[in-house]
Amino acid sequence: MRGVEIAYDDAGSGSPVVLLHGYPFNRSMWRGQLGALAQDYRVIAPDFRGHGESAVTSVPSTMELLAEDVAGLLDNLSISKATIGGLSMGGYVALAFYRLFPSRVSSLILTATRAQADSEEAKQNRAVQAEKALREGMEGIVDGLLSKLLTAETLAKRPEVVNQLRAMITSTSPQGAAAALKGMAVRVDQTSLLPQINVPTLIVAGSEDAIIPLADAELMNREIAGSRLEVIEGAGHVLNLEEPAKFNTTLMTFLSETRS
Ligand code: MLT
């Protein structure tokens, strides 16, 4: 599509639900959701460019560019409108998608994400991370990431979750990760978009998320009229991996109540 190969999963049938992964993961993070949701919905989970099996490109992966890739994929699949859900960077892209293509969004699922842009400190940290990933490979940044992505409890007691996330991160192209870091660093503040959102919106947050504070989810909940905030107690940033059953129930309840 537009010269960029985007790999994706397409499972089930019915109203389309798009699931957008976080940084620096890939579509396999949604494995635990695909089976459950595909019983009632058509679930489409792409790998963002620079991640998973999609093409790696050298330009910064801005949230707009990633949103346009998603729109191009939906065009190819002849899907005009879908539920757009994303975790963290996937949520930044979901908001950018809404800003660019509001008529293509039937509902939004914003998980472990925020509307604000990066602080200056966060931007500088991304530049350091990108440089380190390019110099040392993903092995150089994976441990620092894992310690923030998962709760201490998961890190200590659930090696299968830690290993799944580690494998996803270390399989990501350092060039792809660096392009995403540059894209996230230049992303615009989308807070002013929130009051304009007029589709059913579910916001999901982990109470122990060390990357996105609960206050950011509460801000989106206040600003998006009629939105629902579900807090998964004890879960960290990658809450669909830490609490798949609770996460799936939360999504299924929202989707069945808002099905058009
Ligand atoms: C993610 O999980 O996508 C990242 O933590 C987002 C970020 O670094 O802002």
XYZ file of N, CA and C and ligand atoms in Angstrom:
789
model
N 0.850 -1.179 0.000
C 0.000 0.000 0.000
C 0.887 1.231 0.000
N 0.670 2.123 -0.960
C 1.506 3.305 -1.153
C 2.987 2.949 -1.005
N 3.333 1.747 -1.536
C 4.734 1.343 -1.528
C 5.212 0.778 -0.204
N 4.373 0.759 0.812
C 4.808 0.253 2.124
C 4.040 -1.025 2.448
N 4.786 -2.089 2.677
C 4.152 -3.377 3.012
C 3.729 -3.374 4.477
N 2.454 -3.577 4.707
C 1.956 -3.645 6.084
C 1.435 -5.065 6.328
N 2.020 -5.743 7.317
C 1.551 -7.085 7.679
C 0.391 -6.941 8.672
N -0.556 -7.854 8.623
C -1.700 -7.725 9.536
C -2.363 -9.078 9.749
N -3.086 -9.184 10.867
C -3.973 -10.317 11.108
C -5.387 -9.845 10.811
N -6.192 -10.749 10.305
C -7.582 -10.439 9.955
C -8.374 -11.678 10.350
N -9.094 -11.588 11.469
C -9.753 -12.794 11.989
C -11.217 -12.500 12.287
N -12.076 -13.494 12.083
C -13.490 -13.373 12.424
C -14.267 -12.598 11.384
N -15.543 -12.367 11.701
C -16.391 -11.597 10.783
C -17.374 -10.774 11.612
N -17.966 -9.783 10.962
C -18.881 -8.886 11.673
C -18.338 -7.475 11.659
N -18.797 -6.641 12.621
C -18.321 -5.252 12.670
C -16.806 -5.250 12.849
N -16.087 -4.441 12.066
C -14.627 -4.454 12.177
C -14.091 -3.731 13.414
N -13.109 -4.352 14.033
C -12.414 -3.779 15.195
C -10.923 -3.806 14.880
N -10.303 -2.628 14.869
C -8.870 -2.528 14.574
C -8.127 -2.384 15.900
N -7.078 -3.200 16.082
C -6.276 -3.123 17.311
C -4.854 -2.699 16.954
N -4.404 -1.591 17.529
C -3.105 -1.002 17.188
C -2.139 -1.190 18.358
N -1.010 -1.800 18.075
C -0.067 -2.164 19.143
C 0.748 -0.968 19.645
N 1.432 -1.188 20.758
C 2.292 -0.150 21.333
C 3.714 -0.253 20.804
N 4.547 0.647 21.315
C 5.972 0.702 20.946
C 6.795 -0.051 21.963
N 7.774 -0.797 21.625
C 8.176 -1.267 20.298
C 7.773 -2.736 20.146
N 6.462 -2.918 20.052
C 5.904 -4.271 20.014
C 5.489 -4.607 18.580
N 4.585 -5.556 18.459
C 4.022 -5.885 17.144
C 2.638 -6.488 17.365
N 2.001 -6.895 16.283
C 0.597 -7.311 16.382
C 0.411 -8.569 17.226
N 1.494 -9.309 17.467
C 1.332 -10.530 18.275
C 0.950 -10.198 19.720
N 1.077 -8.936 20.111
C 0.654 -8.583 21.476
C -0.856 -8.770 21.660
N -1.594 -8.816 20.558
C -3.054 -8.948 20.641
C -3.530 -10.398 20.542
N -2.570 -11.347 20.589
C -2.953 -12.758 20.427
C -4.081 -13.156 21.383
N -3.981 -12.707 22.612
C -4.981 -13.067 23.629
C -6.331 -12.401 23.405
N -6.378 -11.368 22.563
C -7.648 -10.688 22.278
C -8.271 -11.231 20.993
N -7.414 -11.603 20.045
C -7.898 -12.007 18.726
C -8.920 -13.144 18.827
N -8.538 -14.190 19.575
C -9.414 -15.358 19.683
C -10.757 -14.996 20.291
N -10.722 -14.205 21.370
C -11.963 -13.867 22.078
C -12.844 -12.950 21.229
N -12.273 -11.900 20.685
C -13.085 -10.914 19.955
C -13.560 -11.440 18.599
N -12.738 -12.323 17.985
C -13.074 -12.784 16.635
C -14.296 -13.713 16.615
N -14.770 -14.091 17.803
C -16.006 -14.881 17.814
C -17.208 -14.035 17.383
N -17.123 -12.726 17.623
C -18.256 -11.840 17.312
C -17.927 -10.710 16.345
N -16.633 -10.459 16.114
C -16.236 -9.289 15.318
C -15.160 -9.664 14.318
N -14.979 -8.806 13.327
C -13.828 -8.946 12.429
C -12.692 -8.132 13.038
N -11.661 -8.802 13.481
C -10.570 -8.120 14.189
C -9.371 -7.974 13.256
N -8.919 -6.747 13.102
C -7.777 -6.478 12.224
C -6.662 -5.881 13.068
N -5.529 -6.559 13.066
C -4.393 -6.095 13.874
C -3.172 -5.960 12.973
N -2.807 -4.727 12.609
C -1.621 -4.548 11.757
C -0.340 -4.433 12.583
N 0.776 -4.699 11.922
C 2.086 -4.288 12.446
C 2.326 -2.891 11.897
N 2.607 -1.935 12.768
C 2.988 -0.607 12.251
C 4.259 -0.741 11.427
N 4.441 0.171 10.473
C 5.713 0.168 9.724
C 6.868 0.243 10.736
N 7.952 -0.463 10.430
C 9.095 -0.477 11.353
C 8.970 -1.494 12.470
N 7.855 -2.207 12.499
C 7.618 -3.185 13.572
C 7.158 -4.512 12.965
N 7.382 -5.591 13.716
C 6.892 -6.904 13.297
C 7.342 -7.240 11.893
N 6.374 -7.660 11.071
C 6.701 -8.080 9.701
C 6.435 -6.987 8.661
N 6.105 -5.798 9.118
C 5.897 -4.697 8.159
C 7.231 -4.105 7.725
N 7.161 -3.333 6.632
C 8.389 -2.738 6.095
C 8.973 -1.724 7.075
N 10.286 -1.619 7.050
C 10.984 -0.603 7.848
C 11.294 0.554 6.904
N 10.923 1.772 7.317
C 11.233 2.932 6.466
C 12.091 3.902 7.269
N 12.775 4.787 6.581
C 13.753 5.628 7.290
C 13.154 6.928 7.811
N 11.982 7.320 7.279
C 11.391 8.590 7.735
C 10.834 8.414 9.156
N 10.733 9.522 9.923
C 10.112 9.392 11.251
C 8.695 8.827 11.125
N 8.379 7.866 11.971
C 7.029 7.283 11.950
C 6.105 8.190 12.757
N 5.676 9.282 12.119
C 4.777 10.190 12.842
C 3.436 9.497 13.061
N 2.687 9.999 14.049
C 1.398 9.371 14.352
C 0.450 9.521 13.158
N 0.610 10.631 12.417
C -0.233 10.835 11.227
C 0.112 9.814 10.139
N 1.416 9.585 9.948
C 1.838 8.623 8.923
C 1.318 7.223 9.272
N 1.432 6.859 10.549
C 0.957 5.528 10.961
C -0.566 5.442 10.808
N -1.253 6.552 11.101
C -2.720 6.562 10.931
C -3.078 6.425 9.454
N -2.301 7.077 8.590
C -2.561 6.956 7.139
C -2.302 5.533 6.656
N -1.299 4.876 7.233
C -1.064 3.464 6.881
C -2.285 2.617 7.252
N -2.864 2.904 8.423
C -4.048 2.139 8.860
C -5.214 2.410 7.901
N -5.382 3.678 7.525
C -6.464 4.017 6.587
C -6.249 3.305 5.255
N -4.995 3.251 4.796
C -4.687 2.566 3.545
C -4.998 1.078 3.641
N -4.689 0.492 4.785
C -5.005 -0.929 4.983
C -6.522 -1.142 4.938
N -7.267 -0.265 5.621
C -8.737 -0.401 5.609
C -9.280 -0.215 4.195
N -8.687 0.702 3.428
C -9.096 0.864 2.021
C -8.904 -0.450 1.283
N -7.709 -1.050 1.468
C -7.404 -2.306 0.764
C -8.391 -3.412 1.142
N -8.876 -3.349 2.375
C -9.808 -4.383 2.851
C -11.264 -3.982 2.602
N -11.454 -2.845 1.927
C -12.796 -2.310 1.638
C -13.621 -2.101 2.910
N -12.954 -1.623 3.954
C -13.653 -1.314 5.210
C -13.733 0.204 5.328
N -14.949 0.731 5.356
C -15.061 2.192 5.383
C -15.014 2.732 6.817
N -15.473 1.925 7.782
C -15.624 2.430 9.146
C -15.341 1.301 10.129
N -14.690 1.615 11.240
C -14.344 0.550 12.197
C -14.219 1.123 13.598
N -14.274 0.236 14.569
C -13.830 0.592 15.917
C -12.312 0.655 15.853
N -11.749 1.748 16.353
C -10.293 1.890 16.330
C -9.809 1.848 17.781
N -9.017 0.822 18.080
C -8.497 0.666 19.436
C -6.989 0.642 19.422
N -6.367 1.231 20.427
C -4.908 1.201 20.453
C -4.388 1.255 21.871
N -3.222 0.647 22.063
C -2.558 0.690 23.366
C -1.334 1.582 23.257
N -1.271 2.564 24.137
C -0.124 3.466 24.255
C 0.194 4.157 22.925
N 1.301 3.831 22.234
C 1.531 4.474 20.932
C 0.366 4.181 19.988
N -0.205 2.985 20.102
C -1.386 2.652 19.293
C -2.546 3.599 19.599
N -2.622 4.052 20.848
C -3.659 5.020 21.245
C -3.361 6.403 20.681
N -2.065 6.781 20.655
C -1.723 8.082 20.036
C -2.172 8.055 18.565
N -1.945 6.884 17.928
C -2.314 6.755 16.509
C -3.842 6.731 16.363
N -4.523 6.078 17.296
C -5.994 6.036 17.229
C -6.561 7.461 17.283
N -5.991 8.305 18.168
C -6.461 9.697 18.243
C -6.127 10.455 16.956
N -4.923 10.222 16.408
C -4.556 10.872 15.140
C -5.484 10.396 14.023
N -5.840 9.118 14.053
C -6.749 8.568 13.038
C -8.099 9.277 13.138
N -8.575 9.459 14.365
C -9.859 10.150 14.538
C -9.766 11.580 14.004
N -8.637 12.243 14.291
C -8.465 13.633 13.845
C -8.469 13.716 12.316
N -7.818 12.737 11.671
C -7.705 12.773 10.205
C -8.940 12.219 9.499
N -9.537 11.178 10.093
C -10.614 10.451 9.402
C -11.813 10.214 10.341
N -12.405 11.278 10.901
C -13.455 11.047 11.917
C -14.620 10.211 11.403
N -14.937 10.344 10.112
C -16.111 9.621 9.605
C -15.840 8.119 9.470
N -14.591 7.703 9.642
C -14.259 6.279 9.513
C -14.215 5.569 10.871
N -14.559 6.315 11.955
C -14.450 5.736 13.303
C -15.844 5.508 13.875
N -16.180 4.254 14.180
C -17.490 3.997 14.793
C -17.403 4.075 16.312
N -16.277 3.684 16.878
C -16.032 3.881 18.305
C -14.535 3.810 18.554
N -14.123 4.267 19.727
C -12.697 4.327 20.064
C -12.416 3.534 21.335
N -11.276 2.852 21.353
C -10.817 2.186 22.580
C -9.401 2.688 22.850
N -9.245 3.454 23.917
C -7.960 4.097 24.221
C -7.384 3.449 25.473
N -6.358 2.640 25.291
C -5.810 1.851 26.401
C -4.398 2.318 26.753
N -4.162 2.556 28.044
C -2.826 2.931 28.536
C -2.208 4.004 27.650
N -2.983 5.063 27.403
C -2.500 6.089 26.482
C -2.857 7.474 26.990
N -2.452 8.474 26.266
C -2.707 9.856 26.689
C -2.882 10.743 25.458
N -3.461 11.929 25.709
C -3.669 12.876 24.610
C -2.533 13.888 24.514
N -1.798 14.091 25.620
C -0.784 15.141 25.622
C 0.436 14.765 24.786
N 1.165 15.807 24.374
C 2.447 15.615 23.679
C 3.524 15.291 24.711
N 4.736 14.999 24.231
C 5.871 14.744 25.118
C 6.341 16.032 25.788
N 6.839 15.903 27.019
C 7.558 17.013 27.654
C 8.939 17.108 26.989
N 9.642 18.214 27.248
C 11.002 18.358 26.698
C 11.896 17.222 27.182
N 11.735 16.866 28.454
C 12.559 15.788 29.030
C 12.272 14.458 28.319
N 10.995 14.199 28.064
C 10.622 12.945 27.379
C 11.198 12.916 25.971
N 11.176 14.078 25.299
C 11.731 14.139 23.937
C 13.220 13.814 23.951
N 13.920 14.400 24.946
C 15.363 14.142 25.032
C 15.629 12.681 25.324
N 14.827 12.109 26.186
C 14.987 10.692 26.528
C 14.769 9.809 25.303
N 13.818 10.190 24.461
C 13.573 9.400 23.238
C 14.791 9.459 22.317
N 15.420 10.638 22.229
C 16.610 10.752 21.366
C 17.725 9.843 21.887
N 17.882 9.800 23.210
C 18.907 8.934 23.818
C 18.586 7.466 23.533
N 17.322 7.111 23.703
C 16.891 5.719 23.461
C 17.111 5.315 22.002
N 16.778 6.218 21.082
C 16.921 5.908 19.652
C 18.393 5.689 19.316
N 19.220 6.551 19.863
C 20.660 6.445 19.588
C 21.198 5.124 20.150
N 20.742 4.769 21.347
C 21.202 3.527 21.988
C 20.728 2.300 21.208
N 19.465 2.330 20.766
C 18.933 1.193 19.998
C 19.723 1.011 18.710
N 20.051 2.125 18.053
C 20.791 2.029 16.784
C 22.224 1.548 17.025
N 22.798 1.945 18.161
C 24.196 1.584 18.456
C 24.322 0.154 18.989
N 23.406 -0.209 19.914
C 23.566 -1.492 20.624
C 22.553 -2.543 20.200
N 21.567 -2.148 19.389
C 20.482 -3.071 19.074
C 19.438 -3.034 20.199
N 18.323 -3.738 19.997
C 17.229 -3.697 20.979
C 17.641 -4.320 22.310
N 18.660 -5.205 22.273
C 19.173 -5.797 23.528
C 19.641 -4.703 24.482
N 20.090 -3.588 23.916
C 20.612 -2.502 24.736
C 19.539 -1.735 25.492
N 18.291 -1.812 25.028
C 17.241 -1.022 25.702
C 16.139 -1.885 26.309
N 16.181 -3.200 26.047
C 15.034 -4.020 26.446
C 14.841 -4.092 27.969
N 15.916 -4.220 28.744
C 15.724 -4.379 30.191
C 15.152 -3.112 30.828
N 15.660 -1.969 30.371
C 15.132 -0.697 30.892
C 13.652 -0.555 30.571
N 13.266 -0.995 29.369
C 11.850 -0.904 28.980
C 10.995 -1.831 29.829
N 11.439 -3.095 29.945
C 10.617 -4.081 30.670
C 10.337 -3.621 32.101
N 11.334 -2.987 32.723
C 11.154 -2.599 34.127
C 10.065 -1.541 34.277
N 9.725 -0.830 33.179
C 8.647 0.170 33.258
C 7.326 -0.356 32.693
N 7.441 -1.313 31.776
C 6.231 -1.781 31.083
C 5.382 -2.705 31.943
N 6.055 -3.468 32.820
C 5.340 -4.483 33.610
C 5.432 -4.139 35.087
N 4.496 -4.655 35.869
C 4.557 -4.409 37.309
C 5.670 -5.261 37.927
N 6.105 -4.873 39.125
C 7.144 -5.634 39.832
C 6.675 -7.070 40.050
N 5.403 -7.216 40.320
C 4.816 -8.539 40.559
C 4.955 -9.415 39.298
N 4.590 -8.862 38.150
C 4.711 -9.624 36.895
C 6.169 -9.949 36.611
N 7.040 -8.965 36.806
C 8.469 -9.187 36.526
C 9.027 -10.314 37.390
N 8.543 -10.388 38.634
C 9.084 -11.397 39.558
C 8.448 -12.769 39.371
N 7.156 -12.799 39.030
C 6.435 -14.072 39.132
C 5.868 -14.630 37.846
N 5.943 -13.868 36.750
C 5.294 -14.375 35.525
C 6.266 -14.360 34.341
N 7.209 -15.315 34.371
C 8.231 -15.317 33.306
C 7.653 -15.450 31.913
N 6.492 -16.088 31.768
C 5.941 -16.257 30.412
C 5.533 -14.904 29.825
N 5.007 -14.012 30.675
C 4.618 -12.676 30.189
C 5.880 -11.856 29.885
N 6.858 -11.941 30.794
C 8.111 -11.192 30.602
C 8.789 -11.665 29.320
N 8.823 -12.984 29.128
C 9.525 -13.525 27.954
C 8.816 -13.177 26.652
N 7.485 -13.174 26.684
C 6.737 -12.816 25.476
C 7.055 -11.370 25.072
N 7.048 -10.496 26.084
C 7.306 -9.081 25.794
C 8.763 -8.875 25.359
N 9.681 -9.562 26.041
C 11.099 -9.453 25.686
C 11.319 -9.899 24.231
N 10.692 -11.010 23.864
C 10.870 -11.534 22.506
C 10.317 -10.549 21.469
N 9.180 -9.945 21.800
C 8.584 -8.973 20.875
C 9.523 -7.777 20.684
N 10.026 -7.273 21.802
C 10.868 -6.067 21.745
C 12.175 -6.356 21.008
N 12.808 -7.494 21.324
C 14.122 -7.756 20.711
C 13.997 -8.149 19.237
N 12.773 -8.512 18.805
C 12.614 -8.833 17.381
C 12.336 -7.570 16.549
N 12.129 -6.440 17.225
C 11.846 -5.185 16.499
C 13.138 -4.634 15.886
N 13.005 -4.091 14.701
C 14.163 -3.485 14.032
C 14.591 -2.218 14.791
N 15.870 -2.074 15.128
C 16.315 -0.839 15.789
C 15.981 0.399 14.950
N 16.077 0.279 13.626
C 15.732 1.421 12.752
C 14.242 1.748 12.875
N 13.433 0.697 12.941
C 11.985 0.894 13.095
C 11.657 1.539 14.432
N 12.338 1.069 15.485
C 12.107 1.633 16.826
C 12.537 3.098 16.860
N 13.688 3.391 16.242
C 14.189 4.779 16.245
C 13.223 5.694 15.492
N 12.663 5.183 14.384
C 11.705 5.991 13.606
C 10.443 6.261 14.431
N 10.013 5.264 15.214
C 8.828 5.453 16.061
C 9.123 6.442 17.185
N 10.313 6.346 17.769
C 10.685 7.283 18.841
C 10.687 8.718 18.312
N 11.222 8.898 17.104
C 11.212 10.251 16.506
C 9.777 10.709 16.265
N 8.948 9.800 15.768
C 7.549 10.148 15.504
C 6.790 10.512 16.773
N 7.039 9.754 17.846
C 6.332 10.058 19.103
C 6.810 11.377 19.692
N 8.114 11.658 19.518
C 8.669 12.896 20.089
C 8.072 14.142 19.435
N 7.701 14.035 18.165
C 7.150 15.231 17.484
C 5.616 15.218 17.452
N 5.012 14.303 18.171
C 3.544 14.231 18.058
C 2.901 15.457 18.715
N 1.773 15.845 18.120
C 1.115 17.066 18.602
C 0.241 16.739 19.814
N -0.007 17.781 20.585
C -0.918 17.640 21.723
C -2.332 17.480 21.162
N -2.995 16.400 21.555
C -4.325 16.132 20.993
C -5.441 16.411 22.021
N -5.095 17.171 23.083
C -6.084 17.442 24.128
C -7.282 18.212 23.578
N -7.001 19.157 22.648
C -8.114 19.968 22.133
C -9.042 19.162 21.224
N -8.577 17.988 20.790
C -9.432 17.125 19.958
C -10.512 16.443 20.820
N -10.170 16.217 22.091
C -11.026 15.351 22.920
C -12.498 15.798 22.980
N -12.775 17.117 23.189
C -14.191 17.517 23.252
C -14.929 17.348 21.925
N -14.159 17.192 20.822
C -14.808 17.024 19.504
C -15.173 15.569 19.222
N -14.690 14.659 20.064
C -14.945 13.233 19.799
C -16.407 12.923 20.121
N -17.110 12.460 19.115
C -18.544 12.202 19.340
C -18.924 10.769 18.980
N -17.998 9.839 19.235
C -18.318 8.412 19.087
C -18.136 7.761 20.460
N -18.811 6.619 20.686
C -18.614 5.934 21.970
C -17.129 5.661 22.203
N -16.656 5.979 23.388
C -15.222 5.832 23.677
C -15.001 5.120 24.999
N -14.183 4.086 24.934
C -13.775 3.351 26.139
C -12.320 3.697 26.426
N -12.048 4.065 27.666
C -10.680 4.348 28.096
C -10.318 3.277 29.120
N -9.198 2.590 28.900
C -8.797 1.530 29.833
C -7.416 1.881 30.378
N -7.263 1.757 31.688
C -5.985 2.097 32.321
C -5.632 1.049 33.364
N -4.333 0.817 33.531
C -3.863 -0.054 34.610
C -3.531 0.808 35.818
N -3.965 0.397 37.004
C -3.739 1.239 38.188
C -2.248 1.377 38.505
N -1.433 0.422 38.015
C 0.006 0.455 38.335
C 0.853 0.844 37.129
N 0.260 1.505 36.148
C 1.006 1.884 34.931
C 2.106 2.893 35.293
N 3.364 2.514 35.045
C 4.491 3.386 35.404
C 4.829 4.366 34.278
N 4.165 4.235 33.134
C 4.490 5.100 31.987
C 3.424 6.178 31.793
N 2.164 5.774 31.913
C 1.054 6.735 31.734
C 0.290 6.811 33.058
N 0.378 7.943 33.760
C -0.348 8.036 35.032
C -1.871 8.012 34.830
N -2.554 7.534 35.856
C -4.015 7.443 35.802
C -4.640 8.810 35.503
N -3.982 9.870 35.960
C -4.515 11.223 35.745
C -4.700 11.504 34.247
N -3.859 10.925 33.398
C -3.986 11.165 31.954
C -5.234 10.491 31.389
N -5.544 9.305 31.927
C -6.775 8.612 31.510
C -7.988 9.397 32.023
N -7.881 9.918 33.241
C -8.994 10.683 33.826
C -9.250 11.971 33.031
N -8.164 12.574 32.549
C -8.313 13.784 31.727
C -9.105 13.461 30.454
N -8.750 12.354 29.791
C -9.474 11.984 28.554
C -10.935 11.705 28.889
N -11.156 11.035 30.021
C -12.509 10.700 30.438
C -13.358 11.958 30.686
N -12.725 12.979 31.283
C -13.441 14.246 31.531
C -13.749 14.970 30.230
N -12.795 14.936 29.295
C -12.912 15.756 28.082
C -13.730 15.114 26.965
N -13.809 13.768 26.963
C -14.577 13.103 25.899
C -15.976 12.818 26.446
N -16.956 13.548 25.923
C -18.320 13.437 26.449
C -18.815 11.994 26.345
N -19.357 11.500 27.437
C -19.966 10.168 27.431
C -18.976 9.019 27.462
N -17.681 9.323 27.573
C -16.700 8.230 27.574
C -16.755 7.455 28.887
N -16.264 6.239 28.809
C -16.252 5.372 29.994
C -14.805 5.047 30.348
N -14.461 5.177 31.615
C -13.111 4.824 32.072
C -13.174 3.549 32.898
N -12.389 2.551 32.489
C -12.287 1.310 33.260
C -10.841 1.194 33.743
N -10.675 1.091 35.054
C -9.335 0.942 35.624
C -9.152 -0.518 36.035
N -8.106 -1.141 35.517
C -7.830 -2.532 35.880
C -6.818 -2.509 37.022
N -7.318 -2.877 38.205
C -6.501 -2.793 39.422
C -5.317 -3.749 39.359
N -4.170 -3.258 39.733
C -2.971 -4.095 39.824
C -2.245 -4.278 38.500
N -2.834 -3.798 37.396
C -2.190 -3.985 36.088
C -1.267 -2.808 35.783
N -0.211 -3.092 35.018
C 0.721 -2.056 34.590
C 0.366 -1.542 33.198
N 1.420 -1.189 32.446
C 1.216 -0.525 31.154
C 0.661 -1.476 30.090
N 1.226 -2.689 30.038
C 0.787 -3.613 28.975
C -0.301 -4.507 29.562
N -1.417 -3.890 29.867
C -2.410 -4.561 30.705
C -3.144 -5.677 29.987
N -3.138 -5.659 28.650
C -3.798 -6.774 27.947
C -3.002 -8.063 28.096
N -1.694 -7.948 28.342
C -0.887 -9.148 28.584
C -0.947 -9.548 30.055
N -1.005 -8.558 30.933
C -1.004 -8.874 32.366
C -2.364 -9.354 32.845
N -3.417 -8.789 32.291
C -4.781 -9.136 32.736
C -5.675 -9.409 31.529
N -5.355 -10.436 30.729
C -6.123 -10.642 29.492
C -7.611 -10.893 29.720
N -7.954 -11.646 30.736
C -9.380 -11.983 30.936
C -10.173 -10.722 31.267
N -9.654 -9.908 32.212
C -10.373 -8.675 32.593
C -10.417 -7.714 31.409
N -9.306 -7.627 30.681
C -9.247 -6.712 29.538
C -10.270 -7.130 28.476
N -10.311 -8.446 28.182
C -11.243 -8.922 27.147
C -12.689 -8.677 27.553
N -13.002 -8.927 28.826
C -14.373 -8.704 29.286
C -14.746 -7.229 29.144
N -13.803 -6.354 29.504
C -14.052 -4.907 29.405
C -14.342 -4.519 27.952
N -13.540 -5.043 27.034
C -13.727 -4.716 25.611
C -15.034 -5.295 25.082
N -15.289 -6.564 25.413
C -16.493 -7.231 24.889
C -17.756 -6.533 25.389
N -17.752 -6.118 26.654
C -18.922 -5.427 27.207
C -19.152 -4.125 26.456
N -18.071 -3.359 26.282
C -18.187 -2.077 25.570
C -18.661 -2.297 24.136
N -18.051 -3.252 23.452
C -18.391 -3.473 22.041
C -19.832 -3.933 21.890
N -20.282 -4.801 22.794
C -21.662 -5.300 22.626
C -22.667 -4.200 22.959
N -22.316 -3.305 23.893
C -23.249 -2.214 24.228
C -23.291 -1.128 23.171
N -22.217 -1.016 22.386
C -22.149 0.094 21.429
C -22.282 -0.386 19.999
N -22.525 -1.694 19.828
C -22.624 -2.243 18.467
C -23.719 -1.507 17.684
N -23.360 -1.067 16.455
C -24.383 -0.309 15.713
C -25.107 -1.227 14.746
C 4.155 2.392 24.213
O 3.912 1.438 24.969
O 3.660 2.479 23.084
C 5.129 3.441 24.687
O 5.420 3.241 26.023
C 4.564 4.801 24.465
C 5.517 5.896 24.853
O 6.725 5.660 24.984
O 5.049 7.047 25.000
